[in-house]
Short mmCIF file of C-alpha atoms and ligand atoms in Angstrom, two decimals:
data_model
loop_
_atom_site.label_atom_id
_atom_site.label_comp_id
_atom_site.label_asym_id
_atom_site.label_seq_id
_atom_site.Cartn_x
_atom_site.Cartn_y
_atom_site.Cartn_z
CA MET A 211 85.98 51.96 52.37
CA VAL A 212 84.70 55.14 50.86
CA SER A 213 81.09 52.84 51.61
CA GLY A 214 79.01 55.88 52.54
CA ARG A 215 78.20 57.03 49.31
CA SER A 216 75.77 54.10 48.30
CA ASP A 217 73.82 55.00 51.50
CA GLY A 218 71.86 58.18 51.55
CA ARG A 219 75.48 59.66 50.89
CA ARG A 220 77.50 60.15 54.50
CA LEU A 221 80.35 60.11 55.10
CA PRO A 222 81.88 56.85 56.29
CA THR A 223 83.50 55.94 60.19
CA ALA A 224 86.02 54.53 58.37
CA VAL A 225 87.71 56.76 56.30
CA LYS A 226 91.16 55.47 53.47
CA ILE A 227 93.06 58.91 53.22
CA VAL A 228 96.35 59.33 50.85
CA ILE A 229 98.98 61.23 51.61
CA ALA A 230 101.08 61.66 47.93
CA GLY A 231 104.51 63.90 46.92
CA GLY A 232 107.92 63.50 46.07
CA PHE A 233 110.46 62.08 47.41
CA GLY A 234 112.11 63.51 50.82
CA VAL A 235 108.32 65.76 50.85
CA GLY A 236 107.77 64.55 54.54
CA LYS A 237 104.85 62.15 54.17
CA THR A 238 106.20 59.70 56.00
CA THR A 239 107.52 62.96 58.52
CA MET A 240 103.57 63.60 58.72
CA VAL A 241 102.25 59.89 59.24
CA GLY A 242 103.95 59.77 61.85
CA THR A 243 103.14 62.96 63.48
CA VAL A 244 99.86 62.61 63.82
CA SER A 245 99.63 58.23 64.32
CA GLU A 246 97.87 57.75 66.94
CA THR A 247 98.71 54.00 67.22
CA ARG A 248 102.48 53.34 66.31
CA PRO A 249 102.77 53.23 62.23
CA LEU A 250 104.06 51.03 60.59
CA ARG A 251 107.19 51.97 58.53
CA THR A 252 109.05 50.32 55.49
CA GLU A 253 111.98 52.73 56.06
CA GLU A 254 115.09 51.66 54.31
CA ILE A 255 118.38 53.04 54.54
CA LEU A 256 119.51 55.24 51.34
CA THR A 257 121.96 52.72 50.04
CA ASP A 258 124.50 53.78 47.68
CA GLU A 259 122.31 51.42 45.36
CA SER A 260 120.07 54.40 45.11
CA ILE A 261 122.77 56.95 43.96
CA GLY A 262 121.57 58.42 41.00
CA VAL A 263 117.98 56.54 41.70
CA ASP A 264 116.28 58.82 44.44
CA ASP A 265 117.43 62.19 43.67
CA VAL A 266 118.03 63.71 47.41
CA SER A 267 119.41 67.12 46.44
CA GLY A 268 117.67 69.53 48.83
CA VAL A 269 117.54 66.94 51.47
CA GLU A 270 120.78 65.92 52.10
CA LYS A 271 120.50 64.71 55.16
CA LYS A 272 117.88 62.32 54.51
CA LYS A 273 119.05 59.10 55.54
CA THR A 274 116.59 56.65 54.81
CA THR A 275 113.45 55.78 52.31
CA THR A 276 110.25 54.74 52.71
CA VAL A 277 109.76 51.19 50.86
CA ALA A 278 106.03 49.90 50.34
CA MET A 279 104.61 52.62 52.31
CA ASP A 280 103.60 54.52 55.77
CA PHE A 281 100.86 53.53 57.16
CA GLY A 282 98.60 54.86 60.41
CA ARG A 283 95.84 55.37 62.13
CA ILE A 284 94.10 58.63 63.79
CA THR A 285 90.43 59.64 65.49
CA MET A 286 88.86 62.52 64.83
CA GLN A 287 85.83 64.24 66.60
CA GLU A 288 85.50 60.84 69.11
CA GLU A 289 83.64 59.62 65.78
CA TYR A 290 85.67 59.30 62.51
CA VAL A 291 88.89 57.48 62.25
CA LEU A 292 91.16 58.61 59.36
CA TYR A 293 93.56 55.58 58.20
CA LEU A 294 96.30 56.90 56.75
CA PHE A 295 98.75 55.60 53.63
CA GLY A 296 101.49 57.55 52.56
CA THR A 297 102.98 56.66 49.11
CA PRO A 298 106.64 55.67 48.25
CA GLY A 299 107.18 59.07 46.74
CA GLN A 300 109.70 57.01 43.76
CA GLU A 301 108.76 56.22 40.42
CA ARG A 302 109.60 53.25 40.36
CA PHE A 303 106.71 52.27 42.65
CA TRP A 304 104.28 54.33 41.33
CA PHE A 305 103.27 51.05 40.12
CA MET A 306 101.83 50.93 44.04
CA TRP A 307 99.45 53.90 43.52
CA ASP A 308 96.55 52.33 42.16
CA GLU A 309 97.10 49.92 45.43
CA VAL A 310 97.10 52.74 47.78
CA ALA A 311 94.65 55.38 46.10
CA LEU A 312 91.52 52.65 45.85
CA GLY A 313 88.74 53.82 48.29
CA ALA A 314 90.28 56.86 49.68
CA LEU A 315 87.91 59.70 50.29
CA GLY A 316 90.82 61.73 49.88
CA ALA A 317 94.73 62.27 49.26
CA VAL A 318 96.78 65.34 51.18
CA VAL A 319 99.12 66.13 48.04
CA LEU A 320 102.82 66.69 50.29
CA ALA A 321 104.80 69.99 48.17
CA ASP A 322 108.35 72.01 49.26
CA THR A 323 108.69 74.95 47.28
CA ARG A 324 112.38 74.14 46.56
CA ARG A 325 111.75 71.51 44.54
CA LEU A 326 108.26 72.26 43.89
CA SER A 327 108.05 70.57 40.25
CA ASP A 328 108.11 67.11 42.43
CA CYS A 329 104.13 67.01 43.18
CA PHE A 330 102.95 67.37 39.99
CA PRO A 331 102.99 63.79 39.15
CA SER A 332 100.80 63.35 42.23
CA VAL A 333 98.41 66.11 41.70
CA ASP A 334 98.05 65.16 37.74
CA TYR A 335 97.74 61.34 39.16
CA PHE A 336 94.45 62.82 41.41
CA GLU A 337 92.99 65.22 38.91
CA ARG A 338 92.80 62.03 36.47
CA ARG A 339 91.20 59.64 38.82
CA GLY A 340 89.25 62.11 39.79
CA THR A 341 89.98 62.20 43.43
CA PRO A 342 89.34 65.62 45.74
CA PHE A 343 93.20 66.55 47.59
CA VAL A 344 94.56 69.62 48.85
CA VAL A 345 98.02 70.81 48.43
CA ALA A 346 99.76 70.71 51.70
CA VAL A 347 103.30 72.85 51.31
CA ASN A 348 105.80 71.84 54.69
CA CYS A 349 107.56 74.52 55.06
CA PHE A 350 111.24 73.92 55.14
CA GLU A 351 113.52 75.94 56.77
CA GLY A 352 115.53 77.83 54.19
CA ALA A 353 113.19 77.15 51.82
CA GLN A 354 112.21 79.86 49.68
CA GLN A 355 108.55 81.77 50.32
CA PHE A 356 105.32 81.58 47.92
CA ASP A 357 102.38 83.03 48.31
CA LEU A 358 99.73 80.49 48.00
CA THR A 359 97.73 81.73 45.14
CA GLU A 360 101.88 81.50 43.40
CA ILE A 361 101.76 77.96 44.11
CA GLN A 362 98.42 77.48 43.03
CA MET A 363 99.01 79.23 39.79
CA ALA A 364 102.83 77.57 39.70
CA LEU A 365 101.06 74.01 39.76
CA ASN A 366 98.22 75.03 37.17
CA LEU A 367 95.43 73.56 40.34
CA GLY A 368 92.12 74.32 39.57
CA PRO A 369 90.48 77.57 42.61
CA ASP A 370 88.35 75.28 43.95
CA VAL A 371 91.55 72.92 45.27
CA PRO A 372 92.87 74.13 48.60
CA VAL A 373 96.81 75.08 48.79
CA MET A 374 98.40 75.87 52.09
CA LEU A 375 100.88 75.58 54.79
CA CYS A 376 102.32 72.60 57.13
CA ASP A 377 104.21 71.66 58.88
CA ALA A 378 104.68 67.93 58.44
CA ARG A 379 106.34 68.07 62.49
CA SER A 380 103.45 69.41 63.76
CA LEU A 381 100.69 67.65 65.60
CA ALA A 382 97.93 70.78 65.42
CA SER A 383 98.74 72.06 61.66
CA CYS A 384 98.42 67.92 60.42
CA LYS A 385 95.38 67.92 61.83
CA LYS A 386 94.28 70.81 60.54
CA VAL A 387 95.76 69.52 56.57
CA LEU A 388 93.09 66.05 57.98
CA ILE A 389 90.06 68.56 59.13
CA ASP A 390 90.22 71.05 55.62
CA LEU A 391 90.95 67.38 52.72
CA VAL A 392 88.09 65.75 55.05
CA LEU A 393 86.31 68.93 54.40
CA HIS A 394 86.18 69.76 50.63
CA ALA A 395 86.04 65.99 50.05
CA MET A 396 83.07 65.80 51.56
CA LYS A 397 81.36 69.11 49.23
CA THR A 398 83.38 67.67 46.12
CA ARG A 399 81.77 64.30 47.33
CA GLY A 400 78.76 65.62 48.37
CA LEU A 401 78.51 63.78 51.75
CA VAL A 402 77.25 64.77 54.80
CA PRO A 403 78.65 64.16 58.07
CA GLU A 404 77.07 60.44 60.06
CA THR A 405 76.09 62.66 62.75
CA GLN A 406 73.49 64.24 60.26
CA LYS A 407 71.37 61.36 59.73
CA ALA A 408 67.80 61.65 58.96
N1 LIG B 175 112.93 71.38 58.56
C1 LIG B 175 111.68 70.65 58.51
N2 LIG B 175 111.91 68.96 58.46
C2 LIG B 175 110.99 68.36 57.67
C3 LIG B 175 109.74 68.44 58.00
N3 LIG B 175 108.98 67.33 57.11
C4 LIG B 175 110.05 66.25 56.87
N4 LIG B 175 111.39 66.65 57.81
C5 LIG B 175 112.70 66.43 57.19
O1 LIG B 175 112.49 66.35 55.92
C6 LIG B 175 112.96 64.44 55.68
C7 LIG B 175 111.78 63.72 55.07
O2 LIG B 175 110.82 63.65 55.20
P1 LIG B 175 110.21 62.48 55.21
O3 LIG B 175 108.92 62.17 56.35
O4 LIG B 175 110.60 61.09 55.47
O5 LIG B 175 109.74 62.35 53.45
P2 LIG B 175 108.93 61.36 52.83
O6 LIG B 175 109.77 60.74 51.28
O7 LIG B 175 107.98 62.56 51.57
O8 LIG B 175 108.57 60.25 53.59
C8 LIG B 175 113.47 63.82 57.64
O9 LIG B 175 115.17 64.30 57.95
C9 LIG B 175 112.65 64.87 58.05
O10 LIG B 175 113.29 65.00 59.17
C10 LIG B 175 109.84 70.37 58.09
O11 LIG B 175 108.39 70.47 58.29
N5 LIG B 175 110.59 70.81 58.58
MG1 LIG B 176 109.03 57.95 53.20
#
């Protein structure tokens, strides 16, 4: 969907964004919070089958898991439509990531400071692919608060990777994350807005 690169490097009006991160970090919540359509969810009840497979430590209240992906849509500035694809977090679904990430403008890597290392695979993945991404730290109650530069260092991120706090349940917070991501991705990819056409 990022076809704007070939026609004068403009930001296309339909933009694909990936929402990634570890299990239970708030991906489904974020897509549901911002989506103006009823989000497509592929949640299944966590069953005994997943014991020892899905790590629910820290998110013991979690009762469901995403088995394919989340999908939602949000219109920005009445002009841009962001299509959000939430990846399933568990390792056994990684084979789907290439499909989900194909053509994406950028990605939000959600992080939980209680289980920060869970977002390493997502960070690695987007670094290797050269997909611009931001790290959004979802603020769960009771989670230790870290300085953003500490998180940047702990994740070994380059200085140009934006790191921010968010609340996946808040529309304003999620919108800010998405706007920051789009601006970061546009800068990285050298895109200009559609409205700045020559
Ligand atoms: N306290 C708090 N809980 C959250 C937040 N975001 C998500 N949750 C809860 O954390 C659990 C896991 O979220 P979910 O969106 O299913 O995670 P996913 O596995 O990444 O899709 C759910 O029970 C959510 O209600 C948040 O910002 N704060
Ligand atoms: Mg989910």
